[in-house]
């Protein structure tokens, strides 16, 4: 009882500040509340049905593009971060002790640098890079200079390039953190294991897939979950970098942006925004449970 008495206040605050808003979101999703009135009516599950016939075309493209980001972002970031972490920690000279490539400490700082930048600064910098050459866009101007095709309206003005462009920025800003994260996990692997593999003549590729990756599997699982959360937060970049905050022609709509537009933008429908949030919450919950069960493996002690 003495110890439990110390938990009353933090548990009460957690219930009030975290659990209660979730419950309230479920309640609002069953109403026609606009978000700006004092009254509302309960309409059952109408919002959950009507969201799929959204005439504004925010919901379906939002779920589609968020699903693409959710599938692509973790795969690319984890693959790149694992490769760079392996090379900076184990991929050095083949003679002598196990070490990373020369200048590994410097490379870690360079890779980690985007992580210290605020998302707003990253969005402003890359919006400038993606601009058309007529307004000083760095990337399109470089392509024009070497005679390669480039989008005349800029990368954010192209319906086919805007979403890959957003994903590229998310990858660029995330790889450094997970490189350091995997490097820390690799530091816990005994050097004797790598030295024994090297004496047996194992190549770097074989060492990576048969030693490093199995021993880092729990760290990879954790990274996958966090990157899934980052994928759902992509609407900040979309709002600051794309025309019409999801354009052009809804080609970069994400579900976070659709919730914002319904709740605080021209959608003027807090009930619909809450219903989309509830669907997103359930989808993320199911995906998280499934991914953890599918990727679960027996823990390796070392």
mmCIF file of C-alpha atoms in Angstrom:
data_model
loop_
_atom_site.group_PDB
_atom_site.id
_atom_site.type_symbol
_atom_site.label_atom_id
_atom_site.label_comp_id
_atom_site.label_asym_id
_atom_site.label_seq_id
_atom_site.Cartn_x
_atom_site.Cartn_y
_atom_site.Cartn_z
ATOM 1 C CA UNK A 1 0.000 0.000 0.000
ATOM 2 C CA UNK A 2 2.864 2.382 0.798
ATOM 3 C CA UNK A 3 4.412 1.897 -2.651
ATOM 4 C CA UNK A 4 1.009 1.925 -4.383
ATOM 5 C CA UNK A 5 0.204 5.293 -2.827
ATOM 6 C CA UNK A 6 3.069 6.840 -4.842
ATOM 7 C CA UNK A 7 1.508 5.545 -8.066
ATOM 8 C CA UNK A 8 -1.897 7.167 -7.524
ATOM 9 C CA UNK A 9 -0.913 10.610 -8.835
ATOM 10 C CA UNK A 10 1.071 9.511 -11.973
ATOM 11 C CA UNK A 11 -1.522 6.873 -12.889
ATOM 12 C CA UNK A 12 -4.333 9.393 -12.384
ATOM 13 C CA UNK A 13 -2.555 11.952 -14.600
ATOM 14 C CA UNK A 14 -1.959 9.282 -17.269
ATOM 15 C CA UNK A 15 -5.633 8.302 -17.267
ATOM 16 C CA UNK A 16 -6.725 11.935 -17.422
ATOM 17 C CA UNK A 17 -4.245 13.229 -20.027
ATOM 18 C CA UNK A 18 -3.775 10.126 -22.242
ATOM 19 C CA UNK A 19 -6.606 7.622 -21.870
ATOM 20 C CA UNK A 20 -9.476 10.132 -21.537
ATOM 21 C CA UNK A 21 -8.696 11.913 -24.876
ATOM 22 C CA UNK A 22 -8.738 8.512 -26.615
ATOM 23 C CA UNK A 23 -12.145 7.709 -25.115
ATOM 24 C CA UNK A 24 -13.419 11.189 -26.009
ATOM 25 C CA UNK A 25 -12.222 10.730 -29.620
ATOM 26 C CA UNK A 26 -14.314 7.553 -29.851
ATOM 27 C CA UNK A 27 -17.319 9.472 -28.504
ATOM 28 C CA UNK A 28 -16.895 12.407 -30.922
ATOM 29 C CA UNK A 29 -16.537 10.025 -33.879
ATOM 30 C CA UNK A 30 -20.178 9.004 -33.327
ATOM 31 C CA UNK A 31 -21.472 12.591 -33.578
ATOM 32 C CA UNK A 32 -21.974 15.328 -36.207
ATOM 33 C CA UNK A 33 -20.021 17.878 -34.133
ATOM 34 C CA UNK A 34 -18.339 20.509 -36.326
ATOM 35 C CA UNK A 35 -15.794 21.418 -33.670
ATOM 36 C CA UNK A 36 -17.045 25.016 -33.395
ATOM 37 C CA UNK A 37 -20.507 24.588 -31.869
ATOM 38 C CA UNK A 38 -21.699 23.873 -28.346
ATOM 39 C CA UNK A 39 -24.132 21.145 -29.367
ATOM 40 C CA UNK A 40 -24.061 17.975 -31.436
ATOM 41 C CA UNK A 41 -26.165 14.962 -32.352
ATOM 42 C CA UNK A 42 -25.275 11.292 -32.183
ATOM 43 C CA UNK A 43 -25.382 9.795 -35.693
ATOM 44 C CA UNK A 44 -24.122 6.287 -35.008
ATOM 45 C CA UNK A 45 -21.499 4.951 -37.402
ATOM 46 C CA UNK A 46 -22.361 7.348 -40.275
ATOM 47 C CA UNK A 47 -18.910 8.993 -40.167
ATOM 48 C CA UNK A 48 -17.213 5.604 -40.498
ATOM 49 C CA UNK A 49 -19.350 4.851 -43.588
ATOM 50 C CA UNK A 50 -19.280 8.285 -45.223
ATOM 51 C CA UNK A 51 -15.504 8.757 -44.986
ATOM 52 C CA UNK A 52 -15.001 6.316 -47.915
ATOM 53 C CA UNK A 53 -17.216 8.522 -50.156
ATOM 54 C CA UNK A 54 -15.338 11.696 -49.253
ATOM 55 C CA UNK A 55 -16.017 14.207 -52.107
ATOM 56 C CA UNK A 56 -12.955 16.247 -51.106
ATOM 57 C CA UNK A 57 -10.686 13.263 -51.937
ATOM 58 C CA UNK A 58 -8.684 13.534 -48.735
ATOM 59 C CA UNK A 59 -9.363 10.166 -47.097
ATOM 60 C CA UNK A 60 -8.684 7.472 -49.749
ATOM 61 C CA UNK A 61 -5.502 9.166 -51.126
ATOM 62 C CA UNK A 62 -4.476 9.860 -47.521
ATOM 63 C CA UNK A 63 -4.716 6.216 -46.457
ATOM 64 C CA UNK A 64 -3.077 5.058 -49.734
ATOM 65 C CA UNK A 65 -0.076 7.382 -49.518
ATOM 66 C CA UNK A 66 0.369 6.803 -45.770
ATOM 67 C CA UNK A 67 0.343 3.053 -46.433
ATOM 68 C CA UNK A 68 3.039 3.480 -49.106
ATOM 69 C CA UNK A 69 5.205 5.528 -46.731
ATOM 70 C CA UNK A 70 4.580 2.988 -43.960
ATOM 71 C CA UNK A 71 5.858 0.171 -46.190
ATOM 72 C CA UNK A 72 8.751 1.943 -47.927
ATOM 73 C CA UNK A 73 10.277 4.163 -45.227
ATOM 74 C CA UNK A 74 11.203 1.490 -42.609
ATOM 75 C CA UNK A 75 12.673 -0.845 -45.250
ATOM 76 C CA UNK A 76 14.941 1.804 -46.822
ATOM 77 C CA UNK A 77 16.009 3.438 -43.544
ATOM 78 C CA UNK A 78 16.777 0.156 -41.743
ATOM 79 C CA UNK A 79 18.667 -1.253 -44.753
ATOM 80 C CA UNK A 80 20.786 1.893 -45.156
ATOM 81 C CA UNK A 81 21.367 2.361 -41.411
ATOM 82 C CA UNK A 82 22.403 -1.296 -40.964
ATOM 83 C CA UNK A 83 24.778 -1.122 -43.932
ATOM 84 C CA UNK A 84 26.430 2.111 -42.802
ATOM 85 C CA UNK A 85 26.606 0.976 -39.156
ATOM 86 C CA UNK A 86 28.210 -2.313 -40.200
ATOM 87 C CA UNK A 87 30.789 -0.560 -42.380
ATOM 88 C CA UNK A 88 31.604 2.020 -39.700
ATOM 89 C CA UNK A 89 32.015 -0.598 -36.959
ATOM 90 C CA UNK A 90 33.081 -3.864 -38.574
ATOM 91 C CA UNK A 91 33.756 -3.216 -42.248
ATOM 92 C CA UNK A 92 37.312 -1.883 -41.884
ATOM 93 C CA UNK A 93 40.613 -3.498 -42.781
ATOM 94 C CA UNK A 94 40.631 -7.272 -43.154
ATOM 95 C CA UNK A 95 43.936 -7.634 -41.296
ATOM 96 C CA UNK A 96 44.438 -7.139 -37.541
ATOM 97 C CA UNK A 97 41.634 -6.388 -35.067
ATOM 98 C CA UNK A 98 38.001 -5.770 -35.951
ATOM 99 C CA UNK A 99 37.338 -2.087 -36.720
ATOM 100 C CA UNK A 100 35.331 0.202 -38.946
ATOM 101 C CA UNK A 101 36.430 2.063 -42.038
ATOM 102 C CA UNK A 102 38.904 4.908 -41.659
ATOM 103 C CA UNK A 103 37.253 8.120 -40.439
ATOM 104 C CA UNK A 104 34.262 6.266 -38.947
ATOM 105 C CA UNK A 105 33.822 8.825 -36.135
ATOM 106 C CA UNK A 106 33.613 11.693 -38.633
ATOM 107 C CA UNK A 107 31.116 9.850 -40.817
ATOM 108 C CA UNK A 108 28.868 9.185 -37.784
ATOM 109 C CA UNK A 109 28.719 12.930 -37.052
ATOM 110 C CA UNK A 110 27.947 13.734 -40.701
ATOM 111 C CA UNK A 111 25.193 11.111 -40.898
ATOM 112 C CA UNK A 112 23.696 12.179 -37.553
ATOM 113 C CA UNK A 113 23.672 15.901 -38.422
ATOM 114 C CA UNK A 114 20.127 15.980 -39.984
ATOM 115 C CA UNK A 115 18.767 14.571 -36.712
ATOM 116 C CA UNK A 116 19.590 17.784 -34.824
ATOM 117 C CA UNK A 117 17.610 19.922 -37.293
ATOM 118 C CA UNK A 118 13.978 20.809 -36.586
ATOM 119 C CA UNK A 119 11.443 19.351 -39.011
ATOM 120 C CA UNK A 120 10.450 22.877 -40.101
ATOM 121 C CA UNK A 121 14.054 23.703 -41.055
ATOM 122 C CA UNK A 122 14.384 20.422 -42.982
ATOM 123 C CA UNK A 123 11.161 21.200 -44.856
ATOM 124 C CA UNK A 124 12.311 24.730 -45.778
ATOM 125 C CA UNK A 125 15.744 23.553 -46.952
ATOM 126 C CA UNK A 126 14.397 20.727 -49.105
ATOM 127 C CA UNK A 127 11.560 22.854 -50.481
ATOM 128 C CA UNK A 128 14.248 25.161 -51.851
ATOM 129 C CA UNK A 129 16.238 22.229 -53.263
ATOM 130 C CA UNK A 130 13.142 20.803 -54.995
ATOM 131 C CA UNK A 131 12.102 24.105 -56.623
ATOM 132 C CA UNK A 132 12.111 24.587 -60.442
ATOM 133 C CA UNK A 133 15.380 25.814 -61.998
ATOM 134 C CA UNK A 134 13.726 29.144 -62.845
ATOM 135 C CA UNK A 135 13.438 29.901 -59.109
ATOM 136 C CA UNK A 136 16.840 28.516 -58.132
ATOM 137 C CA UNK A 137 15.986 24.883 -57.401
ATOM 138 C CA UNK A 138 19.328 23.162 -56.771
ATOM 139 C CA UNK A 139 18.432 19.634 -57.889
ATOM 140 C CA UNK A 140 16.504 20.543 -61.048
ATOM 141 C CA UNK A 141 19.220 23.070 -61.999
ATOM 142 C CA UNK A 142 21.895 20.373 -61.626
ATOM 143 C CA UNK A 143 19.918 17.997 -63.844
ATOM 144 C CA UNK A 144 19.415 20.766 -66.418
ATOM 145 C CA UNK A 145 23.132 21.573 -66.384
ATOM 146 C CA UNK A 146 24.139 18.000 -67.269
ATOM 147 C CA UNK A 147 21.391 17.647 -69.883
ATOM 148 C CA UNK A 148 19.177 15.216 -67.970
ATOM 149 C CA UNK A 149 15.359 15.504 -67.880
ATOM 150 C CA UNK A 150 13.921 17.409 -64.939
ATOM 151 C CA UNK A 151 10.426 18.471 -63.800
ATOM 152 C CA UNK A 152 9.812 21.973 -65.142
ATOM 153 C CA UNK A 153 7.479 22.808 -62.243
ATOM 154 C CA UNK A 154 9.877 21.436 -59.657
ATOM 155 C CA UNK A 155 9.758 18.115 -57.843
ATOM 156 C CA UNK A 156 6.939 19.260 -55.547
ATOM 157 C CA UNK A 157 4.908 20.367 -58.569
ATOM 158 C CA UNK A 158 5.014 16.934 -60.234
ATOM 159 C CA UNK A 159 2.246 14.447 -59.431
ATOM 160 C CA UNK A 160 4.602 11.502 -59.957
ATOM 161 C CA UNK A 161 7.621 12.871 -58.063
ATOM 162 C CA UNK A 162 6.118 14.679 -55.096
ATOM 163 C CA UNK A 163 5.545 11.587 -52.903
ATOM 164 C CA UNK A 164 8.962 9.988 -53.659
ATOM 165 C CA UNK A 165 10.469 13.397 -52.922
ATOM 166 C CA UNK A 166 8.785 13.528 -49.496
ATOM 167 C CA UNK A 167 9.893 9.949 -48.723
ATOM 168 C CA UNK A 168 13.471 10.812 -49.739
ATOM 169 C CA UNK A 169 13.506 13.697 -47.250
ATOM 170 C CA UNK A 170 12.154 11.429 -44.492
ATOM 171 C CA UNK A 171 14.876 8.859 -45.272
ATOM 172 C CA UNK A 172 17.595 11.551 -45.304
ATOM 173 C CA UNK A 173 16.508 12.897 -41.918
ATOM 174 C CA UNK A 174 16.129 9.461 -40.248
ATOM 175 C CA UNK A 175 19.110 7.347 -41.373
ATOM 176 C CA UNK A 176 21.621 9.084 -39.086
ATOM 177 C CA UNK A 177 19.715 8.375 -35.879
ATOM 178 C CA UNK A 178 19.286 4.683 -36.671
ATOM 179 C CA UNK A 179 22.921 4.424 -37.775
ATOM 180 C CA UNK A 180 23.966 5.543 -34.277
ATOM 181 C CA UNK A 181 21.293 3.294 -32.723
ATOM 182 C CA UNK A 182 22.533 0.193 -34.570
ATOM 183 C CA UNK A 183 26.161 1.165 -33.913
ATOM 184 C CA UNK A 184 25.443 1.156 -30.172
ATOM 185 C CA UNK A 185 23.824 -2.267 -30.466
ATOM 186 C CA UNK A 186 26.807 -3.594 -32.463
ATOM 187 C CA UNK A 187 29.194 -2.352 -29.784
ATOM 188 C CA UNK A 188 27.571 -4.856 -27.382
ATOM 189 C CA UNK A 189 28.475 -7.810 -29.646
ATOM 190 C CA UNK A 190 31.714 -9.445 -28.367
ATOM 191 C CA UNK A 191 34.650 -8.813 -30.699
ATOM 192 C CA UNK A 192 35.683 -12.460 -30.234
ATOM 193 C CA UNK A 193 32.772 -13.535 -32.429
ATOM 194 C CA UNK A 194 33.886 -11.320 -35.318
ATOM 195 C CA UNK A 195 37.523 -12.349 -34.909
ATOM 196 C CA UNK A 196 36.588 -16.049 -34.940
ATOM 197 C CA UNK A 197 34.525 -15.494 -38.113
ATOM 198 C CA UNK A 198 37.447 -13.684 -39.725
ATOM 199 C CA UNK A 199 39.875 -16.506 -38.819
ATOM 200 C CA UNK A 200 37.427 -18.973 -40.419
ATOM 201 C CA UNK A 201 37.554 -16.907 -43.604
ATOM 202 C CA UNK A 202 34.009 -15.502 -43.486
ATOM 203 C CA UNK A 203 33.416 -12.636 -45.916
ATOM 204 C CA UNK A 204 31.882 -9.333 -44.824
ATOM 205 C CA UNK A 205 28.560 -10.277 -46.423
ATOM 206 C CA UNK A 206 28.474 -13.629 -44.633
ATOM 207 C CA UNK A 207 29.499 -11.983 -41.348
ATOM 208 C CA UNK A 208 26.672 -9.473 -41.681
ATOM 209 C CA UNK A 209 23.883 -11.927 -42.466
ATOM 210 C CA UNK A 210 24.987 -14.752 -40.156
ATOM 211 C CA UNK A 211 26.303 -12.809 -37.154
ATOM 212 C CA UNK A 212 25.385 -9.129 -37.082
ATOM 213 C CA UNK A 213 21.784 -9.238 -38.302
ATOM 214 C CA UNK A 214 20.633 -12.169 -36.079
ATOM 215 C CA UNK A 215 22.226 -10.578 -32.998
ATOM 216 C CA UNK A 216 20.617 -7.182 -33.771
ATOM 217 C CA UNK A 217 17.155 -8.568 -34.548
ATOM 218 C CA UNK A 218 15.461 -7.102 -31.450
ATOM 219 C CA UNK A 219 16.943 -3.668 -32.248
ATOM 220 C CA UNK A 220 15.634 -3.959 -35.818
ATOM 221 C CA UNK A 221 12.157 -4.765 -34.506
ATOM 222 C CA UNK A 222 12.223 -1.684 -32.261
ATOM 223 C CA UNK A 223 13.460 0.496 -35.121
ATOM 224 C CA UNK A 224 10.635 -0.788 -37.320
ATOM 225 C CA UNK A 225 8.002 0.305 -34.785
ATOM 226 C CA UNK A 226 9.509 3.783 -34.334
ATOM 227 C CA UNK A 227 9.848 4.294 -38.083
ATOM 228 C CA UNK A 228 6.202 3.367 -38.463
ATOM 229 C CA UNK A 229 5.365 6.217 -36.082
ATOM 230 C CA UNK A 230 7.591 8.582 -38.109
ATOM 231 C CA UNK A 231 5.767 7.509 -41.276
ATOM 232 C CA UNK A 232 2.455 8.552 -39.718
ATOM 233 C CA UNK A 233 3.946 11.954 -38.795
ATOM 234 C CA UNK A 234 4.869 12.736 -42.402
ATOM 235 C CA UNK A 235 2.102 15.304 -42.763
ATOM 236 C CA UNK A 236 4.361 18.033 -41.287
ATOM 237 C CA UNK A 237 6.665 17.807 -44.312
ATOM 238 C CA UNK A 238 3.670 17.509 -46.652
ATOM 239 C CA UNK A 239 2.067 20.630 -45.213
ATOM 240 C CA UNK A 240 5.218 22.736 -45.464
ATOM 241 C CA UNK A 241 6.616 21.501 -48.782
ATOM 242 C CA UNK A 242 3.743 20.648 -51.141
ATOM 243 C CA UNK A 243 1.296 22.925 -53.000
ATOM 244 C CA UNK A 244 -2.230 22.988 -51.508
ATOM 245 C CA UNK A 245 -0.846 21.052 -48.508
ATOM 246 C CA UNK A 246 -1.246 17.653 -50.141
ATOM 247 C CA UNK A 247 -1.077 18.454 -53.841
ATOM 248 C CA UNK A 248 -0.695 18.682 -56.663
ATOM 249 C CA UNK A 249 -4.034 17.004 -57.421
ATOM 250 C CA UNK A 250 -4.048 15.150 -54.045
ATOM 251 C CA UNK A 251 -0.922 13.195 -55.062
ATOM 252 C CA UNK A 252 0.740 13.727 -51.677
ATOM 253 C CA UNK A 253 -2.253 13.614 -49.331
ATOM 254 C CA UNK A 254 -1.490 11.738 -46.105
ATOM 255 C CA UNK A 255 -3.989 10.647 -43.493
ATOM 256 C CA UNK A 256 -2.624 12.978 -40.824
ATOM 257 C CA UNK A 257 -3.287 15.878 -43.184
ATOM 258 C CA UNK A 258 -6.836 14.669 -43.831
ATOM 259 C CA UNK A 259 -7.533 14.607 -40.071
ATOM 260 C CA UNK A 260 -6.137 18.141 -39.736
ATOM 261 C CA UNK A 261 -8.196 19.474 -42.649
ATOM 262 C CA UNK A 262 -11.433 18.006 -41.302
ATOM 263 C CA UNK A 263 -10.776 19.131 -37.724
ATOM 264 C CA UNK A 264 -9.232 22.581 -38.212
ATOM 265 C CA UNK A 265 -9.342 23.345 -41.943
ATOM 266 C CA UNK A 266 -12.084 23.786 -44.502
ATOM 267 C CA UNK A 267 -13.562 20.353 -43.704
ATOM 268 C CA UNK A 268 -15.226 21.786 -40.581
ATOM 269 C CA UNK A 269 -16.185 18.332 -39.310
ATOM 270 C CA UNK A 270 -14.591 17.218 -36.030
ATOM 271 C CA UNK A 271 -16.762 14.090 -35.968
ATOM 272 C CA UNK A 272 -15.331 12.895 -39.281
ATOM 273 C CA UNK A 273 -11.789 13.782 -38.174
ATOM 274 C CA UNK A 274 -12.252 11.698 -35.011
ATOM 275 C CA UNK A 275 -13.677 8.777 -37.015
ATOM 276 C CA UNK A 276 -10.591 8.790 -39.309
ATOM 277 C CA UNK A 277 -8.406 8.947 -36.216
ATOM 278 C CA UNK A 278 -10.181 5.940 -34.707
ATOM 279 C CA UNK A 279 -9.739 3.921 -37.927
ATOM 280 C CA UNK A 280 -6.068 4.913 -38.053
ATOM 281 C CA UNK A 281 -5.611 3.947 -34.391
ATOM 282 C CA UNK A 282 -7.106 0.493 -34.957
ATOM 283 C CA UNK A 283 -5.104 -0.031 -38.178
ATOM 284 C CA UNK A 284 -1.829 0.887 -36.472
ATOM 285 C CA UNK A 285 -2.657 -1.314 -33.481
ATOM 286 C CA UNK A 286 -3.347 -4.332 -35.725
ATOM 287 C CA UNK A 287 -0.254 -3.730 -37.892
ATOM 288 C CA UNK A 288 1.963 -3.400 -34.816
ATOM 289 C CA UNK A 289 0.712 -6.635 -33.259
ATOM 290 C CA UNK A 290 0.970 -8.521 -36.569
ATOM 291 C CA UNK A 291 4.471 -7.212 -37.367
ATOM 292 C CA UNK A 292 5.739 -8.101 -33.879
ATOM 293 C CA UNK A 293 4.340 -11.626 -34.138
ATOM 294 C CA UNK A 294 5.569 -12.199 -37.713
ATOM 295 C CA UNK A 295 9.103 -10.956 -36.962
ATOM 296 C CA UNK A 296 9.343 -12.671 -33.553
ATOM 297 C CA UNK A 297 12.331 -14.971 -33.274
ATOM 298 C CA UNK A 298 14.008 -16.877 -30.495
ATOM 299 C CA UNK A 299 16.309 -14.602 -28.515
ATOM 300 C CA UNK A 300 20.032 -15.263 -28.981
ATOM 301 C CA UNK A 301 22.121 -14.939 -25.829
ATOM 302 C CA UNK A 302 25.733 -13.793 -26.202
#
